[in-house]
XYZ file of C-alpha atoms in Angstrom:
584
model
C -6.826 -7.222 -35.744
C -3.401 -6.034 -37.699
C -1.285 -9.496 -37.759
C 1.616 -7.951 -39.279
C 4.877 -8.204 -37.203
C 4.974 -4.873 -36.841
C 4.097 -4.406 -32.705
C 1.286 -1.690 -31.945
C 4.080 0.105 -30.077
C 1.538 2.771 -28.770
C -0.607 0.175 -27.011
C 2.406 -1.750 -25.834
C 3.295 1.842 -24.016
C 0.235 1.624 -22.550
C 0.167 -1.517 -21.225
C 4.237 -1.888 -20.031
C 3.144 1.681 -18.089
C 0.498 0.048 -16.374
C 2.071 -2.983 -15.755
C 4.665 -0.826 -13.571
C 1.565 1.150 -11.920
C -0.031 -2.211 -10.835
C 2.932 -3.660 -9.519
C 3.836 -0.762 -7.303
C 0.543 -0.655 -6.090
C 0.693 -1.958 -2.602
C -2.371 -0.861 -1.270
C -0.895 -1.716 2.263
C -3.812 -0.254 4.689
C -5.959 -2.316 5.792
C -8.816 -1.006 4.167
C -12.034 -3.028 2.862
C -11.015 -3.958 -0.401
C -7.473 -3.533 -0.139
C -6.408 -7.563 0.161
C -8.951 -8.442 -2.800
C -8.125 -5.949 -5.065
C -3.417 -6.630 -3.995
C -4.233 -10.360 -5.518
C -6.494 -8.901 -8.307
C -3.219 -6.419 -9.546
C -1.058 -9.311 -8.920
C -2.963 -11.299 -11.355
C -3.079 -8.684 -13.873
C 0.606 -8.216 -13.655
C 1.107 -11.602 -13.954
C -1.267 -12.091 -17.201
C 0.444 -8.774 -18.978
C 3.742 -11.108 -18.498
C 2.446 -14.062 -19.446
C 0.347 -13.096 -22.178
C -0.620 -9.579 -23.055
C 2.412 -8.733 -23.730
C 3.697 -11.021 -25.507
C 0.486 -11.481 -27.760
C 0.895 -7.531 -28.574
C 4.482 -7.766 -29.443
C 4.136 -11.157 -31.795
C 0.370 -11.365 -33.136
C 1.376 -13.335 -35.517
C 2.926 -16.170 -32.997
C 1.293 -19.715 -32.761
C -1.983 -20.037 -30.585
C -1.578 -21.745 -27.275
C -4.443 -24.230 -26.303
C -4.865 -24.619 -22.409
C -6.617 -27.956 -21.418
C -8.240 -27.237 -18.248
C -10.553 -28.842 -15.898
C -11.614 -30.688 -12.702
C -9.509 -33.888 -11.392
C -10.783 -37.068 -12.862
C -11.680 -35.167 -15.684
C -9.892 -37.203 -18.333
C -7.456 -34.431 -19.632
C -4.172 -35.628 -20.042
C -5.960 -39.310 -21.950
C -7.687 -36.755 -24.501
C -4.209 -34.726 -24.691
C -2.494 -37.930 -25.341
C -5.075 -39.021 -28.092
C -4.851 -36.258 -29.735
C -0.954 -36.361 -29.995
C -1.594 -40.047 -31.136
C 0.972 -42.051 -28.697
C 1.144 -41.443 -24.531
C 2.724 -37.979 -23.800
C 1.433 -37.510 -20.579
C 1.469 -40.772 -18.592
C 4.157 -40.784 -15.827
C 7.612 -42.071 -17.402
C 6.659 -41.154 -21.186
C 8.774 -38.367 -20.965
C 12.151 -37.640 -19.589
C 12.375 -36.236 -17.313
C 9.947 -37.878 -14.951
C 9.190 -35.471 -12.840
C 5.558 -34.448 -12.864
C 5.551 -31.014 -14.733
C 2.915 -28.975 -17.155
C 3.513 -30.286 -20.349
C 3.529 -27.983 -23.855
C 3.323 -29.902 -27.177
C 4.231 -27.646 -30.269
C 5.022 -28.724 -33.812
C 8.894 -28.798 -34.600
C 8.589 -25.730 -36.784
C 7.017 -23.622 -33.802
C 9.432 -24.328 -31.429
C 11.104 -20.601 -31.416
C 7.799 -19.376 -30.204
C 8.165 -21.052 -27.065
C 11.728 -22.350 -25.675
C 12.328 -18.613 -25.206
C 11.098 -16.506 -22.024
C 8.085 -14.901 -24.746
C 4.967 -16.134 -23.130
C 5.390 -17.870 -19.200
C 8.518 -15.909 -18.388
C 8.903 -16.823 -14.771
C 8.523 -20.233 -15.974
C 11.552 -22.256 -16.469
C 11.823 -24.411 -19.553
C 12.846 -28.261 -19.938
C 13.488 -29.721 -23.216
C 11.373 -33.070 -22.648
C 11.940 -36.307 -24.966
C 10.032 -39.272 -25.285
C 10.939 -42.656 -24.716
C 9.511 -45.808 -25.912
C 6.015 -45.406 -26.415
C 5.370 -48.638 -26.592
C 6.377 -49.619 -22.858
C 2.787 -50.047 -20.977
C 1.711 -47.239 -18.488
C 2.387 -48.257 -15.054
C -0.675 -46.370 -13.510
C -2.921 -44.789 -14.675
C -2.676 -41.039 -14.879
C -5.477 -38.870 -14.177
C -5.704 -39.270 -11.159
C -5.320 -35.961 -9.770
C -2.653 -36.834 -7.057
C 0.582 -35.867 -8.781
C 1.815 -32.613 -7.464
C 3.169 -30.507 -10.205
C 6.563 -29.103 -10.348
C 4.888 -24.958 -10.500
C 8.302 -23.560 -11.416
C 8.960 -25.252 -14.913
C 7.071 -26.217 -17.918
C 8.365 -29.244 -20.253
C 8.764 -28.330 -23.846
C 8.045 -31.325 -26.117
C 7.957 -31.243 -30.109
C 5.595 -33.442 -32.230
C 4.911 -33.753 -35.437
C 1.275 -34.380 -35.169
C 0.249 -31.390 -33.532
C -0.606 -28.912 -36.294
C 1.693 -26.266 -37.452
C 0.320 -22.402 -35.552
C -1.037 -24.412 -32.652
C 0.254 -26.094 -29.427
C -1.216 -27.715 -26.438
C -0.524 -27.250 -22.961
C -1.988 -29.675 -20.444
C -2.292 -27.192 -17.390
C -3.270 -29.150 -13.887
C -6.255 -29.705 -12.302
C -8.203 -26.214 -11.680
C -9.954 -27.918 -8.113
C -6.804 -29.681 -7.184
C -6.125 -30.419 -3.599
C -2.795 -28.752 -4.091
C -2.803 -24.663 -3.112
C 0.202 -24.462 -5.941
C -1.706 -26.661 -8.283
C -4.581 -24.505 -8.641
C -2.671 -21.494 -8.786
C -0.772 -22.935 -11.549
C -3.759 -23.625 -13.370
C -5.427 -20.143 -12.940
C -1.654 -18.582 -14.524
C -2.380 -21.055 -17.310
C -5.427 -20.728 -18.176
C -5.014 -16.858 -18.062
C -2.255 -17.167 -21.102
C -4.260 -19.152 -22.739
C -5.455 -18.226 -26.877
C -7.909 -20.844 -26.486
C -9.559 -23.150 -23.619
C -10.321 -27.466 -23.964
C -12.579 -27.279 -21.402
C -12.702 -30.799 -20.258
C -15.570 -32.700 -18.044
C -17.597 -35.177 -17.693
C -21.033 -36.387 -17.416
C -20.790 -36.707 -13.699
C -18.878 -33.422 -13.057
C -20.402 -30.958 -15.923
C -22.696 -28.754 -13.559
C -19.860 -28.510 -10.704
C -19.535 -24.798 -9.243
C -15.445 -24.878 -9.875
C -15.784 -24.900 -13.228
C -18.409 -22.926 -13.799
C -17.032 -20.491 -12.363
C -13.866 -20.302 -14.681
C -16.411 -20.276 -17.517
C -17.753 -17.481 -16.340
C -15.060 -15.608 -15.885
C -13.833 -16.910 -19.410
C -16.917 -15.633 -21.051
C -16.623 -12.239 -19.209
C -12.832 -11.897 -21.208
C -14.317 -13.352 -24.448
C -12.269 -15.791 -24.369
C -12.768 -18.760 -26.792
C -13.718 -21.507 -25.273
C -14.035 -25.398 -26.613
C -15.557 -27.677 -24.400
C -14.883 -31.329 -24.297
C -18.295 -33.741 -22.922
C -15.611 -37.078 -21.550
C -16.476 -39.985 -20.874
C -20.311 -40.184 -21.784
C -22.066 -43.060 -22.062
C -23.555 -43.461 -25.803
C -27.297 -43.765 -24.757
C -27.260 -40.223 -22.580
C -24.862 -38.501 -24.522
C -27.664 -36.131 -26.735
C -29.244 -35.246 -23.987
C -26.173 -34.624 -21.432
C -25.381 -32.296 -24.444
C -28.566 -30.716 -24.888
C -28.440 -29.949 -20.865
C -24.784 -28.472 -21.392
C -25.521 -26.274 -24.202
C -28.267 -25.044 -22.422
C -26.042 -23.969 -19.034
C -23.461 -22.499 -21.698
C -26.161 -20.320 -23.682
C -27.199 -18.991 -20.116
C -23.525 -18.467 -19.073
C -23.023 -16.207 -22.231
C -21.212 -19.223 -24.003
C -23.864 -20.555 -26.505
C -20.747 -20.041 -29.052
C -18.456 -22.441 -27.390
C -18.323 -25.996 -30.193
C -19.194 -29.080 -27.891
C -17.188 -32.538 -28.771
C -18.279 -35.148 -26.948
C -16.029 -38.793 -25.966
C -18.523 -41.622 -25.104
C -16.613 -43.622 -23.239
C -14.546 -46.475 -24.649
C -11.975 -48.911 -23.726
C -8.637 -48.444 -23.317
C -5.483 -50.358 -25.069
C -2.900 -51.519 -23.352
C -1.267 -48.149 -23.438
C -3.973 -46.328 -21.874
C -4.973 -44.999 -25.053
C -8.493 -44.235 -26.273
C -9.336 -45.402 -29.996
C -8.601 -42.217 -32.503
C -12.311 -42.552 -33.514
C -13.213 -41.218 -30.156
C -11.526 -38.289 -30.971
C -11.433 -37.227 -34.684
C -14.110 -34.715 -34.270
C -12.164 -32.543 -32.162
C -8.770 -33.340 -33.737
C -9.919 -32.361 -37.452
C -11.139 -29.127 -35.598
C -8.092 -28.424 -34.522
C -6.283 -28.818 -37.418
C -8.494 -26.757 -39.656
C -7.654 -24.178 -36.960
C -4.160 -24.699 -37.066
C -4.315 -24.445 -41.130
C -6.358 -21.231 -41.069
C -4.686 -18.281 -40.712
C -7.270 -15.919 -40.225
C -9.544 -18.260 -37.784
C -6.752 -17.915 -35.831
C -5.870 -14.503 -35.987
C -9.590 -13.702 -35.019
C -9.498 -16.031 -32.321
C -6.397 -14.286 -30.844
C -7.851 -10.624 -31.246
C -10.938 -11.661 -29.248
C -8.990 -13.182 -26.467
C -6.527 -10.276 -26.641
C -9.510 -7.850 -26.744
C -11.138 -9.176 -23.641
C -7.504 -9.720 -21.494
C -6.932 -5.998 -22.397
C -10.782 -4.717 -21.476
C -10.046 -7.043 -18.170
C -6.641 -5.077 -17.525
C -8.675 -1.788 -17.813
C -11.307 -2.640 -15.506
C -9.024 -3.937 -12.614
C -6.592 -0.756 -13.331
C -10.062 0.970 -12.752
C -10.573 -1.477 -9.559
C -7.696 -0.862 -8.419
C -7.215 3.318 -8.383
C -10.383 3.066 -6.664
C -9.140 0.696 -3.781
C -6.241 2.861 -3.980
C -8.261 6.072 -3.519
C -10.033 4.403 -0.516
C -6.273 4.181 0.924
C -5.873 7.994 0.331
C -8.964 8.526 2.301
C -7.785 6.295 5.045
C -4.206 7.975 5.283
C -5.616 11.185 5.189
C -8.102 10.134 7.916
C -5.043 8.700 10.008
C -3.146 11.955 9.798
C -6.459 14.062 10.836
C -6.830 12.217 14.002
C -3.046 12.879 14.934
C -3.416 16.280 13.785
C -6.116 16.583 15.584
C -4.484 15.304 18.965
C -2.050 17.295 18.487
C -3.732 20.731 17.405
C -6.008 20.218 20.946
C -2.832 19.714 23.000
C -1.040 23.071 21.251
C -4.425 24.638 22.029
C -4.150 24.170 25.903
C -0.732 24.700 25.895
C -1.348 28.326 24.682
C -3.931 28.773 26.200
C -2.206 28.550 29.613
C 0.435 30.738 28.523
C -2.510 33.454 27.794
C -4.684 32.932 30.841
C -2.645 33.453 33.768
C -2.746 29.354 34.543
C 1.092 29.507 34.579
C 1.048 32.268 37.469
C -0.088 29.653 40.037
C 1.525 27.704 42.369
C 5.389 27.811 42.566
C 5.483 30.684 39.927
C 3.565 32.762 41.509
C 5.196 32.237 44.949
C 8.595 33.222 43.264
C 6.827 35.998 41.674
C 6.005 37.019 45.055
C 9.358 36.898 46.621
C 10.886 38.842 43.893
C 8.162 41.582 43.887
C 6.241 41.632 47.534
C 9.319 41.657 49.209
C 10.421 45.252 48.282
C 13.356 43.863 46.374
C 12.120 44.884 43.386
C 10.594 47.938 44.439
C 13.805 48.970 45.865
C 15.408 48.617 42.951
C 14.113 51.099 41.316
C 15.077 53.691 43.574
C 18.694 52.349 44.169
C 20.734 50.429 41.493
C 23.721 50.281 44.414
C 21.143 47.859 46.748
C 20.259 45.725 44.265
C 24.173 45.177 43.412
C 25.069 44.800 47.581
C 22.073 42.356 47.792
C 23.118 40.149 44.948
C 27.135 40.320 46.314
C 25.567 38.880 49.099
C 23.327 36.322 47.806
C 26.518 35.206 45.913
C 28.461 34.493 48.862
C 25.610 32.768 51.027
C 24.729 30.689 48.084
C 21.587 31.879 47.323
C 19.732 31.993 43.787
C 19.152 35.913 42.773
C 14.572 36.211 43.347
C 14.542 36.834 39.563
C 16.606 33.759 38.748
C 14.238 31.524 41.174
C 11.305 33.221 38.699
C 13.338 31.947 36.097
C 13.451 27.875 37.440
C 9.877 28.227 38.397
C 8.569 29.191 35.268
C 10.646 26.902 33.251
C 9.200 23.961 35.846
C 5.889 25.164 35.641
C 6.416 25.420 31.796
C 7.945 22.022 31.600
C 4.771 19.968 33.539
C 1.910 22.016 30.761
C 3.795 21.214 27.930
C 4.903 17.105 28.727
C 1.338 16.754 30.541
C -0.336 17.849 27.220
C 1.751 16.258 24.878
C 1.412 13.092 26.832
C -2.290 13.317 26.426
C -2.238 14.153 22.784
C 0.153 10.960 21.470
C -2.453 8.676 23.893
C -5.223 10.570 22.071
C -3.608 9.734 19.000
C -3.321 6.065 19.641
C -6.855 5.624 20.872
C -8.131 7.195 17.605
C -5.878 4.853 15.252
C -7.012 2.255 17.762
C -10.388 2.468 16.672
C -9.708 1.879 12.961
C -8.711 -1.481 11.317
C -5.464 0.843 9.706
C -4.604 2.369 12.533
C -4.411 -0.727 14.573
C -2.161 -2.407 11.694
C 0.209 0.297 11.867
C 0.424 0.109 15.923
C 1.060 -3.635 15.819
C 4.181 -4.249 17.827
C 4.524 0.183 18.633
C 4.002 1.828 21.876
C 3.152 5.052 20.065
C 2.277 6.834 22.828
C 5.024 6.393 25.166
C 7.133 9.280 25.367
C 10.633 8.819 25.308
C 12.401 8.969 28.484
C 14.562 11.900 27.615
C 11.475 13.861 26.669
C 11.277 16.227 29.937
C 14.568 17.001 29.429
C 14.155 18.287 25.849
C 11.254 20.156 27.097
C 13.425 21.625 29.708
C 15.976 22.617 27.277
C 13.508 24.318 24.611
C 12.467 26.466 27.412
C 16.000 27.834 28.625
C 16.857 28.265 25.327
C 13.634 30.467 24.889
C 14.299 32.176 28.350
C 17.925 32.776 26.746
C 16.411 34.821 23.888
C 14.055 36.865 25.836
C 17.274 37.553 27.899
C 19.559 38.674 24.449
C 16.393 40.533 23.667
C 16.655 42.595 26.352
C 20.163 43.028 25.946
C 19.913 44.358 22.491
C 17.223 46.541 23.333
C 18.906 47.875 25.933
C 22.288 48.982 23.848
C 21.053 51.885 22.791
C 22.623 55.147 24.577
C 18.882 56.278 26.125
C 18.493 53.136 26.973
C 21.684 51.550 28.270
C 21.957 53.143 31.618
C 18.255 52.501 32.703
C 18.695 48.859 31.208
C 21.649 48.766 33.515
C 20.448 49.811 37.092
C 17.943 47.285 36.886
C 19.734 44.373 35.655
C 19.466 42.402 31.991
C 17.939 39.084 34.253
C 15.604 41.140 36.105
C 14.297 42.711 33.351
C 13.771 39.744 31.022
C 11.700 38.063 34.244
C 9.670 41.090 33.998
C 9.139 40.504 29.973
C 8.148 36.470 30.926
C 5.904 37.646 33.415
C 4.265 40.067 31.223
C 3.932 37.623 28.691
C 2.309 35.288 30.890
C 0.175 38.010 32.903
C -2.925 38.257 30.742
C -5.222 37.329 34.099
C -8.051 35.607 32.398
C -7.537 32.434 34.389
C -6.575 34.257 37.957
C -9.198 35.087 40.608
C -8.847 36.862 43.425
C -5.870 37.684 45.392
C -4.233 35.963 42.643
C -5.065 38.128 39.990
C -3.793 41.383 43.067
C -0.477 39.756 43.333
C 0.156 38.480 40.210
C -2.041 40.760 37.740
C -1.595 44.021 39.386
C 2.516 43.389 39.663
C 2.921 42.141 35.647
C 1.176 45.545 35.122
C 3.936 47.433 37.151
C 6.366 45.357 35.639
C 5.111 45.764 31.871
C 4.474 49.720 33.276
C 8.104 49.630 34.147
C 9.468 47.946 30.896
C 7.883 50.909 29.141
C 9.874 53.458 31.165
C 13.084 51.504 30.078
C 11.958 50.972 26.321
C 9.045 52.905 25.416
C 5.540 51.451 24.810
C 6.235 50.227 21.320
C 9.425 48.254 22.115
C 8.060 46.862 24.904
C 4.496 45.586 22.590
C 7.188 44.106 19.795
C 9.220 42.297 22.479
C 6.098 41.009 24.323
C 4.930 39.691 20.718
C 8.815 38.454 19.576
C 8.747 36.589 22.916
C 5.596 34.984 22.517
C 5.542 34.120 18.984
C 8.595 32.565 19.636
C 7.795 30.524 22.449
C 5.069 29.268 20.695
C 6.938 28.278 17.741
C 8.836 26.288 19.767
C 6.125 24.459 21.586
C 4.615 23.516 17.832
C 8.059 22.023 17.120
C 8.265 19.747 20.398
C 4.262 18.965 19.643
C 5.484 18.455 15.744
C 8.499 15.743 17.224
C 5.859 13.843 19.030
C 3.186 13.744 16.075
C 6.144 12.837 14.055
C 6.542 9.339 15.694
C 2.815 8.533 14.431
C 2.928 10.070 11.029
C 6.103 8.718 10.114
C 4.480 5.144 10.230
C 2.406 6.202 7.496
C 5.327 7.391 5.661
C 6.849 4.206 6.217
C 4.442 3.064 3.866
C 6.419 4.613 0.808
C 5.299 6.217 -2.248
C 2.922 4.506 -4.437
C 1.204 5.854 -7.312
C -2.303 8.024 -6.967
C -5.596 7.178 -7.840
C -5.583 9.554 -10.592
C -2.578 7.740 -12.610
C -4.327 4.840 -12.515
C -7.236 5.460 -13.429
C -5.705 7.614 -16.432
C -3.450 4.360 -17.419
C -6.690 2.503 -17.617
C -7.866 5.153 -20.133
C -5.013 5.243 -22.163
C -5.398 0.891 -22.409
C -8.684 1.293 -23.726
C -8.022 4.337 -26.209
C -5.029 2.262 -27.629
C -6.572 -0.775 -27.468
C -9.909 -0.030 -30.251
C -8.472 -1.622 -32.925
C -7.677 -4.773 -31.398
């Protein structure tokens, strides 16, 4: 590993990009790996702040020595022997209040009262008091709950120069914010004091940070506390054995038989020199502790990779889910603007009222007649005027924009309850719906519908009107009337008589082919084809766009979601951590 101050600005890169992919991964579907791989990302954000980073940018910087392990374990009476007086007892230091405690030598203190490594952690310049005043109780008991939002700062002159030691809570505390505070720790650690005892050594909590600390190649001394003298080689030889089987057969082993305590809770400094003179040939040796970082660095940054890795592939699962989601609306949606059409095509929209209206306007000899006298159809009109009555054509008109309006809401209400039952039936889905009526139409919905289609009736009509302003075709146009004639066009549209039987498809099939038959006297063949295709294609672009509004309520929810970065990105970050990373 390079230990000159010089940062590997390259692999920084690297990292600080990743760092802002992880932490705008939300990964908020509820998917099956989504929540454990959300706190996985969160962790590894949190470890790039709390020590990747800042081990890349200062490599040279002082190792920091976690001391971690189960309550009752003995950790803060070893810290405090091997500081030589009571540092950790409640009211050695001011202030009082029970927080992590980091012992540095004076000359190392720049390392850590800034934000370098533990940013979010707040410091507190602590100072000792009388360390001869006797311990009031004793103090590892486990019960204390730790301030989580500080860390206590404390400079001695017995802890070797390149080394400090931070005396992290108790990793199976009874306290949710204890244990995570121990975890954050013990992930910025250089080094672990693994403390336990002869009771407590084979207990699954710890064991399972040792695992996870040989995974990262982490360096890892482990302290044997409180052993009685007559079991302590083979409590050792039973340890070493679990370690070599864990992948830790490296890890040194110092063992503390137990011994009395003096009146200020201290144990003898013979219990200890073993593990003290090991740390200070650490602290005096450069390069041991330059290899010691690398490795830890090495295996924090292989980590990072691996749960960048994790985490495009939860990430792709989301993709998959979203684009799932958005099929089954689509898919709602696509069936509904299927039947809609489809009853536009198949004569389904000549029934009922439509087709009565149709009648009046054509069996009566209305229409007939006006073909053979535009001066009728004028007096009959007059005279509708005056009585009050709706022209036949314009009663065509209401009933096929009522017939019109009933297809299109009935469908579209059955597509957004489609929609719903589909997301429904997935875990997503039925996150997204929590607390949404989705399928409810809103009230003003019919209306809309209503609307579209007059303002579609309206073109067909200006349609006709501009066809109709040429000089052949103006006076023809004009006997028969711009409203009658633009019935006629709907009519024709509609008049395909696939879905008509019967007498239907004599009254309502044989009349759209006078009508269309008629049209092309006015127009000519080809006008009348373009118009009957303008007119459709139109009306069906309008029915995709009321269809579109209503699939827009459900796909919006997945927009809601935001942008977050792809699979891909990730998963090329995490290649880009490892390329940069070799020569660590």
């Amino acid at each position: 590993m390079n230990t000159e101050n010089a940062p590997a600005v390259p692999l920084i890169e690297s990292l600080e990009t990743t760092r802002e992919l992880l932490r705008s991964t939300t990964l908020p579907l509820a998917t099956a790996s989504a929540a454990q791989q959300r706190e996985n990302a969160a962790r590894a954000v949190a470890q790039l702040d709390d020590y990747v980073l800042p081990r890349v940018r200062s490599l040279d910087a002082p190792l920091l020595a976690v001391v971690g392990g189960s309550t009752g374990a003995g950790k803060s009476t070893l810290v405090n022997a091997l500081v030589g007086h009571p540092v950790t007892r409640s009211g050695a230091i001011r202030p009082t209040t029970r927080r992590p405690l980091l012992i540095h030598h004076p000359s190392d203190a720049g390392a850590f009262t800034t934000q370098r490594v533990l940013p979010h952690l707040a410091r507190v310049q602590g100072t000792l008091v009388d360390p001869s005043r006797p311990a009031s109780a004793p103090d590892d008991g486990g019960t204390a709950v730790e301030d989580t939002g500080s860390l206590v700062l404390l400079a001695d002159q017995n802890i070797p120069k390149g080394l400090a030691i931070l005396d992290a809570p108790d990793v199976d505390s009874v306290s949710d914010n204890n244990r995570a505070l121990a975890a954050q720790l013990l992930s910025a650690a250089d080094l672990w004091l693994f403390v336990t005892t002869a009771n407590r050594y084979a207990d699954a909590v710890p064991w399972q940070l040792l695992r996870n600390a040989a995974g990262r190649d982490i360096t890892v001394a482990v302290v044997l506390d409180r052993v009685q003298a007559s079991s302590a080689a083979e409590i050792e030889e039973d340890l070493r054995r679990m370690l070599n089987e864990e992948g830790l057969g490296g890890a040194p082993i110092f063992v503390v038989e137990e011994s009395p305590l003096n009146e200020l809770r201290m144990l003898p400094p013979s219990a200890v020199e073993p593990l003290r003179e090991w740390l200070e040939t650490l602290g005096a040796d450069a390069q041991a502790r330059s290899e010691i970082a690398a490795r830890t660095l090495g295996g924090a940054v292989r980590e990072l990779a691996d749960t960048t890795d994790r985490t495009a592939e939860a990430v792709a699962g989301q993709q998959h889910t979203e684009e799932h989601l958005r099929r089954e609306v689509t898919t709602s949606f696509d069936e509904a603007l299927r039947a809609i059409i489809d009853s536009t095509r198949d004569g389904t929209l000549l029934r009922g009222e439509v087709l009565a209206r149709w009648q009046d306007f054509v069996g009566t000899g209305e229409f007939f007649r006006s073909l053979e006298a535009g001066i009728g159809r004028v007096r009959d009109r007059m005279t509708a005027f005056f009585k009050g009555q709706p022209a036949p054509e314009v009663r065509v008109e209401e009933a096929i924009e009522s017939g019109l309006q009933a297809v299109i809401v009935e469908n579209t209400a059955r597509a957004a309850e489609s929609a719903e039952r589909r997301w429904r039936d997935e875990p997503a889905g039925q996150v997204l719906l929590a607390g949404r009526d989705a399928a409810a139409l809103p009230p003003d919905f019919p209306d809309q519908v209503a609307e579209s289609i007059r303002s579609w009736q309206s073109d067909v009509m200006l349609m006709i009107q501009q066809e109709g302003a040429g000089k052949r075709t103006r006076a023809r146009a004009m006997s028969l009337g711009v409203n009658a004639l633009a019935v006629i066009l709907m009519i024709a549209v509609f008049s395909t008589t696939g879905g008509l039987t019967g007498l239907e498809v004599g009254i309502a099939g044989g009349s759209g082919v006078v009508g269309t038959k008629l049209l092309e006297a006015v127009f000519g063949e080809d006008a009348v084809r373009r118009m009957s295709d303008q007119a459709r294609k139109n009306l069906e672009t309008r029915i995709r766009t009321m269809l579109a509004g209503r699939a827009k309520q459900f796909l919006d929810t997945i927009d809601e979601l935001g942008e977050h970065p792809s699979a891909e990105q990730l998963h090329a970050a995490a290649a880009r951590v490892r390329a940069e990373s070799e020569a660590l």
